[in-house]
GROMACS .gro file of N, CA and C in nm:
model
  465
    1MET      N    1  -2.938  -1.234  -4.317
    1MET     CA    2  -2.916  -1.127  -4.242
    1MET      C    3  -2.788  -1.166  -4.097
    2ARG      N    4  -2.905  -1.264  -4.064
    2ARG     CA    5  -2.833  -1.282  -3.900
    2ARG      C    6  -2.675  -1.360  -3.907
    3THR      N    7  -2.629  -1.461  -4.030
    3THR     CA    8  -2.504  -1.473  -4.062
    3THR      C    9  -2.396  -1.326  -4.050
    4ARG      N   10  -2.451  -1.239  -4.102
    4ARG     CA   11  -2.380  -1.103  -4.202
    4ARG      C   12  -2.381  -1.059  -4.091
    5LEU      N   13  -2.389  -0.991  -3.968
    5LEU     CA   14  -2.402  -0.958  -3.837
    5LEU      C   15  -2.315  -1.052  -3.750
    6GLY      N   16  -2.370  -1.157  -3.744
    6GLY     CA   17  -2.279  -1.259  -3.703
    6GLY      C   18  -2.153  -1.323  -3.700
    7ILE      N   19  -2.082  -1.280  -3.810
    7ILE     CA   20  -1.956  -1.262  -3.839
    7ILE      C   21  -1.921  -1.191  -3.819
    8PHE      N   22  -1.970  -1.055  -3.879
    8PHE     CA   23  -1.892  -0.912  -3.901
    8PHE      C   24  -1.831  -0.927  -3.704
    9LEU      N   25  -1.955  -0.948  -3.553
    9LEU     CA   26  -1.965  -0.941  -3.441
    9LEU      C   27  -1.780  -1.031  -3.418
   10SER      N   28  -1.883  -1.173  -3.482
   10SER     CA   29  -1.734  -1.230  -3.455
   10SER      C   30  -1.569  -1.180  -3.460
   11LEU      N   31  -1.616  -1.125  -3.601
   11LEU     CA   32  -1.452  -1.057  -3.652
   11LEU      C   33  -1.360  -0.987  -3.523
   12TRP      N   34  -1.505  -0.853  -3.504
   12TRP     CA   35  -1.495  -0.772  -3.453
   12TRP      C   36  -1.425  -0.777  -3.305
   13SER      N   37  -1.485  -0.886  -3.226
   13SER     CA   38  -1.475  -0.938  -3.103
   13SER      C   39  -1.313  -1.013  -3.093
   14PHE      N   40  -1.273  -1.072  -3.205
   14PHE     CA   41  -1.179  -1.131  -3.214
   14PHE      C   42  -1.128  -1.080  -3.246
   15GLY      N   43  -1.082  -0.968  -3.276
   15GLY     CA   44  -0.973  -0.828  -3.319
   15GLY      C   45  -0.913  -0.810  -3.236
   16PHE      N   46  -1.084  -0.636  -3.090
   16PHE     CA   47  -1.035  -0.711  -3.001
   16PHE      C   48  -0.948  -0.731  -2.889
   17ALA      N   49  -1.017  -0.896  -2.866
   17ALA     CA   50  -0.917  -0.907  -2.793
   17ALA      C   51  -0.808  -0.983  -2.844
   18CYS      N   52  -0.679  -0.979  -2.973
   18CYS     CA   53  -0.591  -0.965  -3.005
   18CYS      C   54  -0.553  -0.854  -2.985
   19VAL      N   55  -0.549  -0.799  -2.974
   19VAL     CA   56  -0.508  -0.686  -2.961
   19VAL      C   57  -0.502  -0.621  -2.767
   20HIS      N   58  -0.630  -0.696  -2.720
   20HIS     CA   59  -0.578  -0.654  -2.575
   20HIS      C   60  -0.476  -0.753  -2.516
   21VAL      N   61  -0.463  -0.878  -2.588
   21VAL     CA   62  -0.396  -1.023  -2.577
   21VAL      C   63  -0.216  -0.953  -2.602
   22ALA      N   64  -0.235  -0.906  -2.715
   22ALA     CA   65  -0.103  -0.746  -2.758
   22ALA      C   66  -0.043  -0.666  -2.664
   23TRP      N   67  -0.126  -0.610  -2.617
   23TRP     CA   68  -0.077  -0.536  -2.473
   23TRP      C   69  -0.031  -0.610  -2.428
   24ALA      N   70  -0.081  -0.676  -2.313
   24ALA     CA   71  -0.121  -0.801  -2.221
   24ALA      C   72   0.110  -0.821  -2.241
   25SER      N   73   0.091  -0.838  -2.330
   25SER     CA   74   0.214  -0.902  -2.400
   25SER      C   75   0.361  -0.781  -2.380
   26GLY      N   76   0.286  -0.695  -2.404
   26GLY     CA   77   0.436  -0.530  -2.416
   26GLY      C   78   0.380  -0.511  -2.523
   27TRP      N   79   0.291  -0.528  -2.597
   27TRP     CA   80   0.295  -0.420  -2.704
   27TRP      C   81   0.206  -0.305  -2.715
   28ARG      N   82   0.247  -0.199  -2.826
   28ARG     CA   83   0.252  -0.069  -2.747
   28ARG      C   84   0.169   0.014  -2.828
   29GLY      N   85   0.108  -0.062  -2.925
   29GLY     CA   86   0.052  -0.025  -3.107
   29GLY      C   87  -0.038   0.081  -2.994
   30GLY      N   88  -0.031   0.211  -3.062
   30GLY     CA   89  -0.159   0.277  -3.001
   30GLY      C   90  -0.171   0.287  -2.897
   31LEU      N   91  -0.101   0.342  -2.767
   31LEU     CA   92  -0.042   0.349  -2.655
   31LEU      C   93   0.017   0.500  -2.676
   32ASP      N   94  -0.015   0.589  -2.591
   32ASP     CA   95   0.051   0.721  -2.569
   32ASP      C   96   0.190   0.707  -2.480
   33SER      N   97   0.318   0.768  -2.538
   33SER     CA   98   0.468   0.652  -2.503
   33SER      C   99   0.450   0.735  -2.291
   34GLN      N  100   0.331   0.828  -2.264
   34GLN     CA  101   0.294   0.858  -2.142
   34GLN      C  102   0.322   0.762  -2.061
   35PHE      N  103   0.241   0.639  -2.158
   35PHE     CA  104   0.245   0.531  -1.999
   35PHE      C  105   0.345   0.470  -2.014
   36ALA      N  106   0.337   0.449  -1.853
   36ALA     CA  107   0.426   0.327  -1.818
   36ALA      C  108   0.364   0.154  -1.878
   37PRO      N  109   0.529   0.102  -1.903
   37PRO     CA  110   0.506  -0.057  -2.001
   37PRO      C  111   0.370  -0.166  -1.892
   38ILE      N  112   0.338  -0.232  -1.902
   38ILE     CA  113   0.205  -0.254  -1.830
   38ILE      C  114   0.274  -0.316  -1.771
   39SER      N  115   0.442  -0.403  -1.723
   39SER     CA  116   0.469  -0.498  -1.601
   39SER      C  117   0.436  -0.377  -1.501
   40GLU      N  118   0.449  -0.234  -1.521
   40GLU     CA  119   0.403  -0.169  -1.466
   40GLU      C  120   0.291  -0.110  -1.372
   41ARG      N  121   0.164  -0.171  -1.418
   41ARG     CA  122   0.090  -0.137  -1.423
   41ARG      C  123  -0.042  -0.246  -1.445
   42PRO      N  124  -0.019  -0.310  -1.288
   42PRO     CA  125  -0.076  -0.532  -1.302
   42PRO      C  126  -0.252  -0.458  -1.337
   43TRP      N  127  -0.340  -0.358  -1.326
   43TRP     CA  128  -0.421  -0.366  -1.308
   43TRP      C  129  -0.434  -0.365  -1.419
   44PHE      N  130  -0.442  -0.281  -1.524
   44PHE     CA  131  -0.409  -0.310  -1.666
   44PHE      C  132  -0.426  -0.427  -1.739
   45LEU      N  133  -0.238  -0.482  -1.666
   45LEU     CA  134  -0.274  -0.643  -1.743
   45LEU      C  135  -0.372  -0.741  -1.654
   46ALA      N  136  -0.429  -0.730  -1.544
   46ALA     CA  137  -0.522  -0.772  -1.605
   46ALA      C  138  -0.659  -0.806  -1.640
   47TYR      N  139  -0.678  -0.633  -1.664
   47TYR     CA  140  -0.821  -0.616  -1.753
   47TYR      C  141  -0.735  -0.643  -1.932
   48ASP      N  142  -0.682  -0.667  -1.962
   48ASP     CA  143  -0.634  -0.663  -2.125
   48ASP      C  144  -0.625  -0.820  -2.060
   49LEU      N  145  -0.633  -0.892  -2.003
   49LEU     CA  146  -0.667  -1.066  -2.024
   49LEU      C  147  -0.726  -1.088  -1.993
   50LEU      N  148  -0.878  -0.990  -1.893
   50LEU     CA  149  -0.973  -1.058  -1.874
   50LEU      C  150  -1.057  -1.038  -1.979
   51ALA      N  151  -1.019  -0.915  -2.084
   51ALA     CA  152  -1.129  -0.863  -2.215
   51ALA      C  153  -1.059  -0.980  -2.305
   52GLY      N  154  -0.942  -0.973  -2.344
   52GLY     CA  155  -0.916  -1.052  -2.415
   52GLY      C  156  -0.998  -1.218  -2.436
   53PHE      N  157  -0.949  -1.204  -2.309
   53PHE     CA  158  -1.043  -1.364  -2.265
   53PHE      C  159  -1.206  -1.392  -2.316
   54LEU      N  160  -1.190  -1.264  -2.278
   54LEU     CA  161  -1.386  -1.201  -2.238
   54LEU      C  162  -1.411  -1.244  -2.448
   55MET      N  163  -1.290  -1.106  -2.509
   55MET     CA  164  -1.361  -1.073  -2.641
   55MET      C  165  -1.398  -1.236  -2.783
   56TYR      N  166  -1.302  -1.294  -2.668
   56TYR     CA  167  -1.259  -1.501  -2.744
   56TYR      C  168  -1.391  -1.521  -2.807
   57GLY      N  169  -1.386  -1.536  -2.661
   57GLY     CA  170  -1.602  -1.611  -2.566
   57GLY      C  171  -1.682  -1.532  -2.719
   58ALA      N  172  -1.679  -1.400  -2.680
   58ALA     CA  173  -1.804  -1.354  -2.770
   58ALA      C  174  -1.735  -1.400  -2.873
   59ALA      N  175  -1.656  -1.441  -2.957
   59ALA     CA  176  -1.724  -1.455  -3.106
   59ALA      C  177  -1.677  -1.575  -3.151
   60VAL      N  178  -1.660  -1.674  -3.054
   60VAL     CA  179  -1.737  -1.845  -3.044
   60VAL      C  180  -1.835  -1.774  -3.065
   61VAL      N  181  -1.930  -1.707  -2.975
   61VAL     CA  182  -2.108  -1.718  -2.938
   61VAL      C  183  -2.162  -1.674  -3.082
   62ALA      N  184  -2.092  -1.569  -3.109
   62ALA     CA  185  -2.166  -1.500  -3.269
   62ALA      C  186  -2.122  -1.574  -3.332
   63TRP      N  187  -2.030  -1.624  -3.387
   63TRP     CA  188  -1.952  -1.732  -3.507
   63TRP      C  189  -2.127  -1.817  -3.508
   64MET      N  190  -2.139  -1.867  -3.331
   64MET     CA  191  -2.235  -1.950  -3.351
   64MET      C  192  -2.380  -1.969  -3.381
   65LEU      N  193  -2.347  -1.834  -3.317
   65LEU     CA  194  -2.473  -1.770  -3.333
   65LEU      C  195  -2.552  -1.796  -3.538
   66ALA      N  196  -2.421  -1.720  -3.584
   66ALA     CA  197  -2.408  -1.659  -3.676
   66ALA      C  198  -2.468  -1.797  -3.818
   67HIS      N  199  -2.417  -1.936  -3.758
   67HIS     CA  200  -2.440  -2.044  -3.866
   67HIS      C  201  -2.538  -2.140  -3.837
   68GLY      N  202  -2.621  -2.120  -3.706
   68GLY     CA  203  -2.718  -2.155  -3.726
   68GLY      C  204  -2.700  -2.332  -3.698
   69GLY      N  205  -2.792  -2.359  -3.668
   69GLY     CA  206  -2.833  -2.565  -3.652
   69GLY      C  207  -2.775  -2.555  -3.527
   70LEU      N  208  -2.788  -2.507  -3.451
   70LEU     CA  209  -2.826  -2.513  -3.352
   70LEU      C  210  -2.973  -2.650  -3.219
   71PRO      N  211  -2.938  -2.670  -3.160
   71PRO     CA  212  -3.023  -2.653  -3.080
   71PRO      C  213  -3.093  -2.574  -2.956
   72LYS      N  214  -3.243  -2.598  -3.008
   72LYS     CA  215  -3.305  -2.448  -2.960
   72LYS      C  216  -3.260  -2.443  -2.793
   73ARG      N  217  -3.251  -2.472  -2.679
   73ARG     CA  218  -3.202  -2.507  -2.585
   73ARG      C  219  -3.064  -2.434  -2.569
   74LEU      N  220  -2.998  -2.410  -2.650
   74LEU     CA  221  -2.846  -2.354  -2.714
   74LEU      C  222  -2.887  -2.199  -2.749
   75THR      N  223  -2.936  -2.211  -2.842
   75THR     CA  224  -2.925  -2.092  -2.975
   75THR      C  225  -3.057  -1.993  -2.817
   76ARG      N  226  -3.147  -2.080  -2.734
   76ARG     CA  227  -3.178  -1.936  -2.602
   76ARG      C  228  -3.106  -1.884  -2.535
   77ARG      N  229  -2.956  -1.974  -2.493
   77ARG     CA  230  -2.876  -1.907  -2.340
   77ARG      C  231  -2.815  -1.869  -2.463
   78LEU      N  232  -2.741  -1.837  -2.549
   78LEU     CA  233  -2.622  -1.796  -2.694
   78LEU      C  234  -2.709  -1.626  -2.695
   79THR      N  235  -2.869  -1.682  -2.734
   79THR     CA  236  -2.905  -1.461  -2.739
   79THR      C  237  -2.915  -1.456  -2.555
   80LEU      N  238  -2.934  -1.500  -2.530
   80LEU     CA  239  -2.956  -1.403  -2.422
   80LEU      C  240  -2.858  -1.374  -2.332
   81LEU      N  241  -2.663  -1.466  -2.324
   81LEU     CA  242  -2.584  -1.405  -2.364
   81LEU      C  243  -2.547  -1.317  -2.410
   82THR      N  244  -2.590  -1.277  -2.584
   82THR     CA  245  -2.525  -1.193  -2.642
   82THR      C  246  -2.622  -1.048  -2.618
   83MET      N  247  -2.746  -1.116  -2.552
   83MET     CA  248  -2.776  -0.932  -2.508
   83MET      C  249  -2.767  -0.931  -2.385
   84VAL      N  250  -2.729  -0.895  -2.329
   84VAL     CA  251  -2.637  -0.934  -2.158
   84VAL      C  252  -2.543  -0.912  -2.210
   85GLY      N  253  -2.414  -0.931  -2.307
   85GLY     CA  254  -2.297  -0.875  -2.333
   85GLY      C  255  -2.300  -0.742  -2.392
   86SER      N  256  -2.351  -0.726  -2.559
   86SER     CA  257  -2.422  -0.591  -2.599
   86SER      C  258  -2.439  -0.522  -2.461
   87GLY      N  259  -2.529  -0.553  -2.377
   87GLY     CA  260  -2.574  -0.432  -2.248
   87GLY      C  261  -2.469  -0.396  -2.205
   88LEU      N  262  -2.357  -0.439  -2.153
   88LEU     CA  263  -2.258  -0.437  -2.097
   88LEU      C  264  -2.154  -0.320  -2.192
   89ALA      N  265  -2.188  -0.403  -2.302
   89ALA     CA  266  -2.025  -0.288  -2.417
   89ALA      C  267  -2.118  -0.173  -2.474
   90LEU      N  268  -2.300  -0.149  -2.481
   90LEU     CA  269  -2.305  -0.009  -2.457
   90LEU      C  270  -2.335   0.037  -2.337
   91GLY      N  271  -2.352  -0.012  -2.233
   91GLY     CA  272  -2.292   0.128  -2.071
   91GLY      C  273  -2.209   0.150  -2.058
   92ARG      N  274  -2.109   0.079  -2.129
   92ARG     CA  275  -1.969   0.058  -2.147
   92ARG      C  276  -1.969   0.202  -2.237
   93GLY      N  277  -1.978   0.158  -2.365
   93GLY     CA  278  -1.931   0.266  -2.467
   93GLY      C  279  -2.000   0.368  -2.486
   94VAL      N  280  -2.126   0.373  -2.489
   94VAL     CA  281  -2.247   0.488  -2.506
   94VAL      C  282  -2.219   0.614  -2.426
   95PRO      N  283  -2.207   0.600  -2.306
   95PRO     CA  284  -2.189   0.740  -2.173
   95PRO      C  285  -2.037   0.751  -2.243
   96ALA      N  286  -1.939   0.659  -2.226
   96ALA     CA  287  -1.803   0.733  -2.293
   96ALA      C  288  -1.763   0.885  -2.420
   97LEU      N  289  -1.824   0.786  -2.530
   97LEU     CA  290  -1.895   0.819  -2.657
   97LEU      C  291  -1.931   0.992  -2.552
   98VAL      N  292  -2.068   0.984  -2.548
   98VAL     CA  293  -2.135   1.108  -2.491
   98VAL      C  294  -2.016   1.248  -2.402
   99TRP      N  295  -1.931   1.173  -2.300
   99TRP     CA  296  -1.802   1.189  -2.309
   99TRP      C  297  -1.713   1.275  -2.357
  100ASP      N  298  -1.694   1.124  -2.494
  100ASP     CA  299  -1.588   1.258  -2.581
  100ASP      C  300  -1.631   1.347  -2.610
  101ALA      N  301  -1.705   1.323  -2.682
  101ALA     CA  302  -1.833   1.448  -2.805
  101ALA      C  303  -1.833   1.601  -2.630
  102ALA      N  304  -1.828   1.581  -2.547
  102ALA     CA  305  -1.857   1.665  -2.425
  102ALA      C  306  -1.737   1.712  -2.406
  103ALA      N  307  -1.585   1.633  -2.403
  103ALA     CA  308  -1.466   1.670  -2.356
  103ALA      C  309  -1.415   1.676  -2.516
  104GLY      N  310  -1.449   1.706  -2.625
  104GLY     CA  311  -1.322   1.712  -2.731
  104GLY      C  312  -1.180   1.615  -2.753
  105GLU      N  313  -1.302   1.463  -2.729
  105GLU     CA  314  -1.133   1.406  -2.699
  105GLU      C  315  -1.133   1.338  -2.836
  106THR      N  316  -1.048   1.353  -2.851
  106THR     CA  317  -1.002   1.289  -3.003
  106THR      C  318  -0.853   1.191  -3.032
  107GLY      N  319  -0.865   1.158  -2.892
  107GLY     CA  320  -0.729   0.997  -2.856
  107GLY      C  321  -0.766   0.896  -2.930
  108PHE      N  322  -0.692   0.819  -2.999
  108PHE     CA  323  -0.678   0.766  -3.092
  108PHE      C  324  -0.736   0.604  -2.993
  109VAL      N  325  -0.707   0.547  -2.883
  109VAL     CA  326  -0.650   0.446  -2.830
  109VAL      C  327  -0.868   0.482  -2.739
  110SER      N  328  -0.832   0.669  -2.677
  110SER     CA  329  -1.023   0.626  -2.602
  110SER      C  330  -1.077   0.656  -2.678
  111LEU      N  331  -1.118   0.740  -2.779
  111LEU     CA  332  -1.227   0.750  -2.912
  111LEU      C  333  -1.217   0.629  -2.941
  112GLY      N  334  -1.149   0.558  -3.028
  112GLY     CA  335  -1.189   0.392  -3.061
  112GLY      C  336  -1.193   0.330  -2.931
  113ALA      N  337  -1.153   0.242  -2.893
  113ALA     CA  338  -1.191   0.197  -2.771
  113ALA      C  339  -1.401   0.178  -2.763
  114ASP      N  340  -1.390   0.308  -2.726
  114ASP     CA  341  -1.541   0.481  -2.711
  114ASP      C  342  -1.632   0.331  -2.851
  115ILE      N  343  -1.609   0.410  -2.917
  115ILE     CA  344  -1.589   0.311  -3.060
  115ILE      C  345  -1.667   0.197  -3.071
  116TRP      N  346  -1.533   0.097  -3.094
  116TRP     CA  347  -1.574  -0.032  -3.066
  116TRP      C  348  -1.704  -0.094  -2.958
  117PHE      N  349  -1.718  -0.056  -2.816
  117PHE     CA  350  -1.749  -0.144  -2.750
  117PHE      C  351  -1.955  -0.070  -2.854
  118THR      N  352  -1.962   0.041  -2.863
  118THR     CA  353  -2.122   0.105  -2.957
  118THR      C  354  -2.129   0.044  -2.979
  119LEU      N  355  -2.001  -0.030  -3.080
  119LEU     CA  356  -2.087  -0.040  -3.249
  119LEU      C  357  -2.012  -0.206  -3.216
  120ALA      N  358  -2.007  -0.267  -3.154
  120ALA     CA  359  -2.008  -0.404  -3.059
  120ALA      C  360  -2.126  -0.451  -2.947
  121GLY      N  361  -2.208  -0.341  -2.952
  121GLY     CA  362  -2.328  -0.345  -2.889
  121GLY      C  363  -2.387  -0.365  -2.933
  122LEU      N  364  -2.442  -0.272  -3.030
  122LEU     CA  365  -2.534  -0.219  -3.121
  122LEU      C  366  -2.527  -0.357  -3.203
  123THR      N  367  -2.443  -0.442  -3.303
  123THR     CA  368  -2.410  -0.527  -3.321
  123THR      C  369  -2.550  -0.651  -3.286
  124GLY      N  370  -2.493  -0.669  -3.149
  124GLY     CA  371  -2.503  -0.813  -3.036
  124GLY      C  372  -2.683  -0.788  -3.051
  125VAL      N  373  -2.683  -0.636  -3.050
  125VAL     CA  374  -2.829  -0.610  -2.972
  125VAL      C  375  -2.948  -0.697  -3.156
  126ALA      N  376  -2.879  -0.680  -3.258
  126ALA     CA  377  -2.915  -0.687  -3.401
  126ALA      C  378  -2.882  -0.799  -3.418
  127LEU      N  379  -2.822  -0.882  -3.421
  127LEU     CA  380  -2.790  -1.014  -3.410
  127LEU      C  381  -2.961  -1.127  -3.327
  128ALA      N  382  -2.867  -1.072  -3.190
  128ALA     CA  383  -2.999  -1.105  -3.123
  128ALA      C  384  -3.127  -1.103  -3.174
  129VAL      N  385  -3.222  -0.999  -3.203
  129VAL     CA  386  -3.279  -0.991  -3.282
  129VAL      C  387  -3.353  -1.034  -3.352
  130VAL      N  388  -3.227  -1.064  -3.494
  130VAL     CA  389  -3.248  -1.179  -3.605
  130VAL      C  390  -3.260  -1.244  -3.525
  131VAL      N  391  -3.159  -1.308  -3.469
  131VAL     CA  392  -3.182  -1.517  -3.408
  131VAL      C  393  -3.317  -1.520  -3.345
  132ARG      N  394  -3.345  -1.378  -3.312
  132ARG     CA  395  -3.482  -1.443  -3.233
  132ARG      C  396  -3.604  -1.466  -3.314
  133ARG      N  397  -3.619  -1.358  -3.421
  133ARG     CA  398  -3.688  -1.377  -3.497
  133ARG      C  399  -3.690  -1.483  -3.622
  134GLU      N  400  -3.574  -1.598  -3.670
  134GLU     CA  401  -3.561  -1.616  -3.769
  134GLU      C  402  -3.563  -1.767  -3.716
  135VAL      N  403  -3.542  -1.746  -3.589
  135VAL     CA  404  -3.570  -1.963  -3.463
  135VAL      C  405  -3.703  -1.897  -3.389
  136PRO      N  406  -3.789  -1.905  -3.410
  136PRO     CA  407  -3.861  -1.818  -3.343
  136PRO      C  408  -3.910  -1.942  -3.229
  137GLN      N  409  -3.930  -2.033  -3.318
  137GLN     CA  410  -4.008  -2.189  -3.256
  137GLN      C  411  -3.883  -2.239  -3.078
  138ALA      N  412  -3.683  -2.189  -3.082
  138ALA     CA  413  -3.648  -2.163  -2.991
  138ALA      C  414  -3.682  -2.053  -2.859
  139PHE      N  415  -3.742  -1.984  -2.891
  139PHE     CA  416  -3.860  -1.905  -2.809
  139PHE      C  417  -3.966  -1.912  -2.721
  140ALA      N  418  -4.038  -2.022  -2.773
  140ALA     CA  419  -4.194  -2.045  -2.828
  140ALA      C  420  -4.192  -2.094  -2.661
  141ARG      N  421  -4.106  -2.141  -2.617
  141ARG     CA  422  -4.122  -2.212  -2.436
  141ARG      C  423  -4.124  -2.074  -2.385
  142ASP      N  424  -4.058  -1.957  -2.396
  142ASP     CA  425  -4.007  -1.842  -2.364
  142ASP      C  426  -4.164  -1.774  -2.331
  143GLN      N  427  -4.179  -1.769  -2.460
  143GLN     CA  428  -4.328  -1.725  -2.454
  143GLN      C  429  -4.479  -1.701  -2.387
  144GLN      N  430  -4.426  -1.907  -2.385
  144GLN     CA  431  -4.581  -1.913  -2.391
  144GLN      C  432  -4.579  -1.929  -2.195
  145ARG      N  433  -4.441  -1.930  -2.135
  145ARG     CA  434  -4.384  -1.866  -1.963
  145ARG      C  435  -4.507  -1.754  -1.983
  146SER      N  436  -4.395  -1.633  -2.017
  146SER     CA  437  -4.457  -1.513  -2.022
  146SER      C  438  -4.607  -1.445  -2.049
  147SER      N  439  -4.673  -1.561  -2.108
  147SER     CA  440  -4.825  -1.573  -2.123
  147SER      C  441  -4.915  -1.618  -2.000
  148ALA      N  442  -4.841  -1.762  -1.920
  148ALA     CA  443  -4.868  -1.807  -1.806
  148ALA      C  444  -4.888  -1.667  -1.696
  149SER      N  445  -4.743  -1.661  -1.689
  149SER     CA  446  -4.755  -1.500  -1.620
  149SER      C  447  -4.814  -1.428  -1.623
  150ARG      N  448  -4.863  -1.441  -1.719
  150ARG     CA  449  -5.011  -1.240  -1.747
  150ARG      C  450  -5.114  -1.328  -1.719
  151GLY      N  451  -5.166  -1.376  -1.706
  151GLY     CA  452  -5.283  -1.529  -1.686
  151GLY      C  453  -5.362  -1.502  -1.852
  152ALA      N  454  -5.270  -1.500  -1.969
  152ALA     CA  455  -5.347  -1.487  -2.084
  152ALA      C  456  -5.334  -1.636  -2.147
  153PRO      N  457  -5.436  -1.773  -2.244
  153PRO     CA  458  -5.369  -1.842  -2.282
  153PRO      C  459  -5.281  -1.894  -2.415
  154ALA      N  460  -5.184  -1.956  -2.371
  154ALA     CA  461  -5.037  -2.018  -2.403
  154ALA      C  462  -5.069  -2.095  -2.561
  155ASN      N  463  -4.978  -2.070  -2.677
  155ASN     CA  464  -5.062  -2.096  -2.811
  155ASN      C  465  -4.989  -2.222  -2.788
   0.00000   0.00000   0.00000
């Protein structure tokens, strides 16, 4: 399951990154003709480049988690990074989807992006949970710290 989730999230993130880099390069695919060229929208250029860079990173992280065999410390850090990124994606996607539903929004780019963020967030959470279950020894120290802070004996 970890492999499938990780590969899906990796490809999903890579595709998202490619679209943003293409938009930053001036491609107009999926955009309404009312939008000015990217050269006239510097904030969107910066957003597209940043989003592309972050999503390439997310693709690498998901790929690494999918294939496993990582040191325990790195597994913990990548899983935490995946949870943080997933939380941010869900925080962006879910409210926007609710807004889209309430407003009857059917625009390809806006609705598509909201679905993308939501699906990426859900997949990332699922991947992190599965990794945590499949590689419990990587998280044993975290569980010991948690138990110690509550006053319970560590196993």
